[in-house]
Coordinates of C-alpha atoms in Angstrom, one line a residue:
I1 CA 4.8 20.3 -8.0
I2 CA 5.0 19.1 -11.7
A3 CA 8.7 20.9 -12.7
S4 CA 11.6 20.0 -14.9
T5 CA 13.7 17.7 -12.9
L6 CA 17.3 19.2 -14.4
I7 CA 19.6 19.8 -11.7
P8 CA 23.1 21.7 -12.8
H9 CA 25.9 19.6 -14.3
A10 CA 28.7 21.0 -11.3
E11 CA 26.1 20.0 -8.3
H12 CA 24.9 17.2 -10.4
R13 CA 28.0 14.9 -10.0
K14 CA 28.3 15.8 -6.1
V15 CA 24.4 15.1 -5.8
K16 CA 25.0 11.8 -8.1
D17 CA 28.3 10.1 -6.2
T18 CA 26.2 10.9 -2.4
F19 CA 22.6 9.4 -4.1
T20 CA 24.8 6.8 -5.2
A21 CA 26.7 5.5 -2.5
E22 CA 23.5 5.8 -0.1
I23 CA 21.1 4.0 -2.4
G24 CA 23.4 1.3 -2.8
R25 CA 23.9 0.6 0.3
L26 CA 20.5 -1.0 0.4
I27 CA 18.9 -1.8 -2.9
R28 CA 19.1 -5.3 -4.4
P29 CA 19.4 -6.5 -7.8
M30 CA 16.4 -7.9 -10.1
E31 CA 17.2 -11.2 -10.1
E32 CA 17.1 -11.4 -6.6
L33 CA 13.5 -10.9 -6.4
G34 CA 12.1 -13.6 -7.6
P35 CA 8.6 -15.0 -9.0
L36 CA 6.6 -13.2 -6.9
V37 CA 6.7 -9.1 -5.7
P38 CA 5.8 -8.8 -2.7
D39 CA 3.3 -5.7 -1.1
T40 CA 4.7 -3.1 0.5
T41 CA 8.2 -3.0 -1.9
F42 CA 9.7 -0.2 -3.3
F43 CA 11.6 -0.3 -6.6
L44 CA 13.6 2.6 -7.9
K45 CA 13.0 3.1 -11.3
N46 CA 15.4 4.3 -14.4
T47 CA 14.2 7.7 -14.2
G48 CA 15.3 7.9 -10.5
S49 CA 11.6 8.0 -9.0
F50 CA 10.9 4.7 -6.4
V51 CA 8.1 3.2 -7.3
Y52 CA 5.5 1.7 -5.0
A53 CA 4.0 -1.6 -5.8
E54 CA 0.6 -2.8 -4.2
G55 CA -1.0 -5.9 -3.8
Y56 CA 0.4 -9.8 -4.6
W57 CA -2.0 -10.1 -8.2
H58 CA 0.6 -8.6 -10.8
P59 CA 0.9 -8.7 -14.8
P60 CA 3.1 -11.3 -15.8
G61 CA 7.0 -9.0 -16.2
A62 CA 5.8 -6.4 -14.4
F63 CA 3.7 -4.9 -11.0
Y64 CA 0.5 -3.1 -10.8
G65 CA 2.1 0.1 -8.5
K66 CA 2.7 3.9 -8.3
I67 CA 5.3 6.4 -8.1
I68 CA 5.4 8.0 -4.3
D69 CA 8.3 10.4 -5.1
Y70 CA 9.5 11.9 -7.8
P71 CA 13.1 13.8 -8.9
C72 CA 12.0 17.6 -9.4
A73 CA 14.4 20.1 -9.3
E74 CA 12.8 22.2 -7.7
G75 CA 10.8 19.5 -5.0
T76 CA 10.3 20.4 -1.7
F77 CA 12.5 17.7 -0.1
E78 CA 15.9 15.6 -0.3
V79 CA 16.6 12.2 -0.2
H80 CA 20.7 11.5 -0.1
G81 CA 21.5 15.4 -1.8
R82 CA 19.0 14.6 -4.4
R83 CA 15.6 16.6 -3.9
Y84 CA 12.2 15.3 -4.6
E85 CA 9.0 15.7 -5.2
R86 CA 6.0 13.7 -3.4
L87 CA 3.5 12.8 -5.9
T88 CA 0.6 11.1 -3.3
M89 CA 0.3 14.2 -1.4
R90 CA 0.4 18.0 -0.7
V91 CA 0.8 20.6 1.5
E92 CA -2.5 23.6 2.1
N93 CA -1.8 25.9 4.7
G94 CA 0.4 23.5 6.5
T95 CA -2.6 20.3 6.2
R96 CA -1.1 17.5 4.4
L97 CA -4.0 16.6 2.5
L98 CA -3.8 13.4 -0.2
V99 CA -3.8 13.8 -3.7
P100 CA -7.2 12.2 -5.0
H101 CA -6.0 8.2 -6.9
D102 CA -7.7 9.4 -10.5
V103 CA -4.8 12.5 -10.5
Q104 CA -1.9 10.5 -8.7
L105 CA -2.8 8.2 -12.0
Q106 CA -2.5 11.2 -14.5
M107 CA -0.1 13.1 -12.8
Q108 CA 2.6 9.5 -13.0
Y109 CA 2.1 10.4 -16.7
R110 CA 2.9 14.0 -16.5
V111 CA 6.0 13.7 -14.3
D112 CA 7.2 10.5 -15.9
P113 CA 6.7 11.0 -19.8
G114 CA 7.4 7.1 -20.6
L115 CA 4.6 5.9 -18.7
K116 CA 1.7 5.0 -20.9
P117 CA -1.5 4.1 -20.4
P118 CA -2.3 0.0 -20.7
P119 CA -3.8 0.0 -23.9
A120 CA -6.3 -2.4 -21.6
K121 CA -8.0 -1.4 -18.5
P122 CA -6.3 -3.2 -15.6
V123 CA -9.5 -5.2 -14.3
I124 CA -8.5 -5.6 -10.7
T125 CA -7.6 -2.0 -9.7
G126 CA -8.5 1.2 -11.2
Y127 CA -5.6 3.5 -9.9
H128 CA -2.5 2.0 -10.4
H129 CA -0.2 1.4 -13.6
P130 CA 0.9 -1.8 -14.7
F131 CA 4.9 -0.9 -14.2
E132 CA 7.3 -3.5 -16.3
L133 CA 10.1 -5.0 -14.1
Q134 CA 12.6 -4.2 -16.6
T135 CA 12.1 -0.6 -16.2
M136 CA 13.2 -1.2 -12.4
Q137 CA 17.4 -0.2 -11.1
G138 CA 16.8 -2.2 -8.5
W139 CA 14.3 -2.9 -5.2
F140 CA 14.3 -2.4 -1.6
C141 CA 14.4 -5.3 1.1
G142 CA 11.6 -4.3 4.2
H143 CA 13.7 -6.1 6.4
R144 CA 16.6 -5.3 5.2
S145 CA 16.0 -1.9 5.4
M146 CA 14.6 -2.3 8.5
E147 CA 18.1 -3.8 10.5
A148 CA 20.2 -0.9 8.6
A149 CA 17.9 1.5 9.7
I150 CA 18.5 0.0 13.1
E151 CA 22.4 0.3 13.3
R152 CA 22.0 4.0 11.5
Y153 CA 19.6 5.9 13.5
P154 CA 19.0 4.7 16.9
E155 CA 16.1 6.7 18.0
T156 CA 14.2 4.7 15.0
G157 CA 15.5 1.8 15.7
R158 CA 14.5 1.8 19.6
R159 CA 11.7 2.8 18.6
I160 CA 11.4 -0.6 16.5
R161 CA 12.2 -2.8 19.2
E162 CA 9.0 -1.4 21.3
L163 CA 7.2 -1.9 18.9
A164 CA 8.0 -5.3 18.1
A165 CA 8.1 -5.9 22.3
L166 CA 4.4 -4.5 22.2
F167 CA 2.7 -6.4 19.4
D168 CA 5.5 -9.8 20.5
V169 CA 6.9 -9.9 17.4
P170 CA 10.2 -10.9 16.3
L171 CA 12.1 -8.5 14.8
E172 CA 12.6 -11.6 12.2
R173 CA 8.3 -10.9 11.3
L174 CA 9.3 -7.1 10.9
G175 CA 10.2 -4.8 8.0
V176 CA 10.2 -0.8 6.9
T177 CA 8.6 0.5 3.7
G178 CA 8.1 3.8 3.3
P179 CA 10.9 6.1 2.8
L180 CA 12.5 4.4 4.9
A181 CA 13.3 1.2 2.9
Y182 CA 15.5 3.4 0.6
G183 CA 17.1 5.0 3.9
W184 CA 16.4 7.8 4.2
E185 CA 14.3 8.8 7.7
E186 CA 11.5 10.8 7.8
D187 CA 10.3 12.9 10.9
R188 CA 6.4 12.0 10.5
A189 CA 6.2 8.4 10.2
L190 CA 7.0 4.9 10.9
N191 CA 5.9 2.8 8.1
L192 CA 6.4 -0.5 9.7
V193 CA 5.9 -4.5 7.9
F194 CA 4.4 -7.0 9.7
S195 CA 5.1 -10.7 8.3
G196 CA 3.3 -13.3 9.2
T197 CA 0.5 -16.1 8.8
P198 CA -3.1 -14.7 8.4
E199 CA -3.7 -15.9 11.8
E200 CA -0.7 -14.5 13.7
N201 CA -1.4 -11.1 11.9
A202 CA -4.7 -11.0 12.1
E203 CA -3.9 -11.2 16.3
T204 CA -1.5 -8.4 15.8
A205 CA -3.7 -6.3 14.2
R206 CA -6.6 -7.1 17.4
K207 CA -4.3 -5.8 19.6
I208 CA -3.1 -2.5 17.2
R209 CA -7.1 -1.9 17.0
R210 CA -7.8 -2.5 21.2
L211 CA -5.2 0.7 21.8
T212 CA -6.5 2.5 18.5
Y213 CA -10.1 2.3 19.4
T214 CA -9.5 2.4 23.4
D215 CA -6.3 4.6 24.1
S216 CA -6.9 8.5 22.4
K217 CA -3.2 9.7 23.0
R218 CA -2.5 6.6 20.3
R219 CA -5.3 7.2 18.1
I220 CA -4.2 8.6 14.7
V221 CA -6.5 11.4 12.5
E222 CA -5.3 12.2 9.4
Y223 CA -6.9 13.2 6.4
G224 CA -10.5 13.6 7.6
K225 CA -10.2 9.8 9.1
F226 CA -9.6 7.9 11.7
W227 CA -7.2 4.7 11.4
P228 CA -7.4 1.9 13.2
L229 CA -4.3 0.3 12.5
R230 CA -1.8 3.6 12.9
L231 CA -0.6 4.2 16.0
A232 CA 0.9 7.4 17.9
H233 CA 4.5 5.7 19.2
D234 CA 6.9 8.6 21.3
G235 CA 5.6 10.8 19.4
V236 CA 5.6 9.4 16.2
P237 CA 3.0 7.7 13.7
V238 CA 3.1 4.8 13.1
C239 CA 1.7 2.9 9.7
C240 CA 1.0 -1.0 10.1
F241 CA 1.2 -3.0 7.1
F242 CA 0.2 -6.6 6.9
V243 CA 2.0 -9.2 4.2
Y244 CA 2.3 -12.8 3.6
A245 CA 5.3 -15.1 5.2
D246 CA 3.2 -18.1 3.2
R247 CA 2.5 -17.2 -0.5
G248 CA 0.4 -20.1 -1.2
R249 CA -2.1 -18.7 1.7
I250 CA -2.2 -15.5 -0.9
P251 CA -6.1 -14.7 -1.7
V252 CA -6.1 -13.8 -5.7
C253 CA -2.5 -14.4 -7.0
G254 CA -1.6 -15.2 -10.1
Q255 CA -5.0 -16.3 -10.7
G256 CA -6.9 -15.7 -14.0
I257 CA -9.7 -12.9 -14.1
E258 CA -11.7 -11.5 -16.7
L259 CA -14.6 -9.2 -16.6
V260 CA -17.8 -10.0 -16.9
R261 CA -19.3 -7.1 -16.4
E262 CA -19.9 -3.5 -14.4
P263 CA -21.0 -1.6 -12.4
V264 CA -22.8 -3.8 -10.5
E265 CA -24.7 -3.0 -7.2
A266 CA -24.3 -5.5 -4.2
F267 CA -25.1 -6.5 -0.5
G268 CA -23.9 -8.8 1.5
T269 CA -22.8 -9.5 5.1
V270 CA -19.0 -9.9 6.3
V271 CA -18.9 -14.0 7.0
D272 CA -15.1 -13.9 6.9
T273 CA -12.5 -10.9 7.3
L274 CA -9.2 -13.2 7.4
H275 CA -7.3 -11.7 4.1
S276 CA -8.8 -7.8 4.8
L277 CA -5.8 -6.8 6.2
Y278 CA -3.9 -6.7 2.7
M279 CA -3.8 -5.4 -0.5
P280 CA -6.2 -6.2 -1.9
L281 CA -8.3 -7.0 0.5
V282 CA -10.2 -10.2 0.7
L283 CA -13.2 -10.8 1.9
R284 CA -16.3 -13.6 2.2
L285 CA -19.4 -11.5 2.0
G286 CA -22.7 -13.7 3.0
D287 CA -26.4 -13.4 2.0
A288 CA -25.9 -11.5 -0.8
Y289 CA -27.7 -9.9 -3.3
L290 CA -26.4 -8.9 -7.1
D291 CA -28.4 -5.9 -8.6
G292 CA -31.0 -7.2 -6.3
A293 CA -31.1 -10.6 -7.1
P294 CA -29.8 -13.5 -4.2
A295 CA -26.2 -14.2 -5.2
G296 CA -25.4 -16.6 -1.7
E297 CA -21.7 -16.4 -0.5
I298 CA -19.3 -14.3 -2.8
D299 CA -16.0 -13.1 -2.2
L300 CA -15.7 -9.0 -2.8
I301 CA -12.0 -7.6 -3.6
I302 CA -10.9 -4.4 -2.2
A303 CA -8.7 -2.4 -4.2
D304 CA -8.2 0.5 -2.1
S305 CA -5.2 -0.2 0.8
S306 CA -6.9 2.8 3.1
L307 CA -10.1 0.4 3.7
R308 CA -7.5 -2.2 6.0
G309 CA -8.9 -3.5 9.1
E310 CA -11.8 -1.5 8.6
F311 CA -14.5 -5.0 8.2
Y312 CA -15.7 -6.9 11.3
P313 CA -17.9 -9.9 10.7
N314 CA -21.6 -9.7 10.5
E315 CA -21.1 -5.8 9.1
R316 CA -23.5 -5.2 6.3
V317 CA -22.2 -3.7 3.5
H318 CA -23.6 -1.9 0.5
I319 CA -20.6 -2.2 -2.8
T320 CA -22.2 1.1 -4.6
R321 CA -20.6 0.6 -7.7
G322 CA -18.3 -2.1 -8.3
R323 CA -17.1 -4.9 -11.3
L324 CA -17.8 -8.4 -11.7
V325 CA -15.4 -10.3 -12.4
R326 CA -14.9 -13.9 -12.7
L327 CA -11.6 -15.4 -11.5
S328 CA -10.4 -18.9 -12.7
G329 CA -7.0 -21.2 -11.4
N330 CA -6.6 -24.8 -10.6
G331 CA -9.1 -25.6 -13.3
A332 CA -11.7 -24.1 -10.8
S333 CA -13.2 -20.3 -11.2
A334 CA -15.6 -18.4 -9.4
E335 CA -17.6 -14.9 -9.0
A336 CA -16.3 -12.1 -7.3
I337 CA -16.8 -8.4 -7.3
V338 CA -13.7 -5.7 -6.5
A339 CA -14.4 -2.4 -5.6
L340 CA -12.2 0.0 -6.7
D341 CA -11.8 2.0 -3.4
A342 CA -13.2 3.5 -0.7
G343 CA -16.1 5.9 -2.4
A344 CA -17.6 2.7 -3.8
I345 CA -18.7 1.1 -0.1
A346 CA -20.6 2.1 2.7
K347 CA -21.8 0.4 5.8
G348 CA -25.7 -0.5 5.4
R349 CA -27.9 -0.1 7.8
V350 CA -30.1 -3.4 7.9
G351 CA -28.6 -7.0 8.7
K352 CA -29.8 -8.4 6.0
G353 CA -31.5 -8.5 1.9
V354 CA -31.5 -5.3 -0.3
P355 CA -32.9 -1.6 2.2
A356 CA -35.6 0.0 0.6
F357 CA -34.4 3.3 -0.2

């Protein structure tokens, strides 16, 4: 649904008062954000849209993200008394379907006429818009929102405490994202954020995947695929996200990046998955081939969060269409491959080299 955001005047005043009061409980001023925009963070835009920041590599004074929920007079749900519509999914014959990445991007420019496609194409992503921080009213701290949710929604609080105990993660390392970040409880999902070192998060992810791979009652199959980092708990789908507690451990953060050429085709064997739980995913590939030529070891950067947690050491991967980029920082530079979405990657059928098709 893309429609007018106008609301009758008398109704608007009541809606505004409720909305402002509820949002005011959680929203943080922009000056408290700090120098780094964390992954999974929600912002309230000056248009009233809720915007989701993805990843850690962002342009100066901006962040790469997407509009998730936008105000719409004919919207199908309410957030604190104001009608909204979701941009990233649609319901067809009672089934939830994901809106394709490229369609999402174009829809953003239709629901928010103030947004214009950037003059230069982003290199590290193909389906996110660079939102200027100055256009945001404020942001939502995932941990603070979780504490508020535990206090306000007893059943949600109980589930969060149970999951913390199940995975042996203290509440201090947990937060929420999704609508719960701005205080709106959805029945259909709990979006839980784990903060820690890469090693701590990898251990938590192993525990989650152990459940989702071995217990069919815990398994989530949605949008036509199995999600290893989503699990059912107490009848509620739980989507698990991971963030870095120490910004010094973040790869592809604050580095210069330039496009060398595209498209490129590459093959490689996964040798390191430590940073494959995040957005963007970063995998180290060995025995790599780039456009048919041996390339040794090289990093693969994947700008699609739907693939988090789906790679394992010794797997052979095939990047059918990628970008060769050069990363630079601290006086050094290195080449890497960027894949923009899941459709650009396939698991290879051979262990080495370039298969003959």
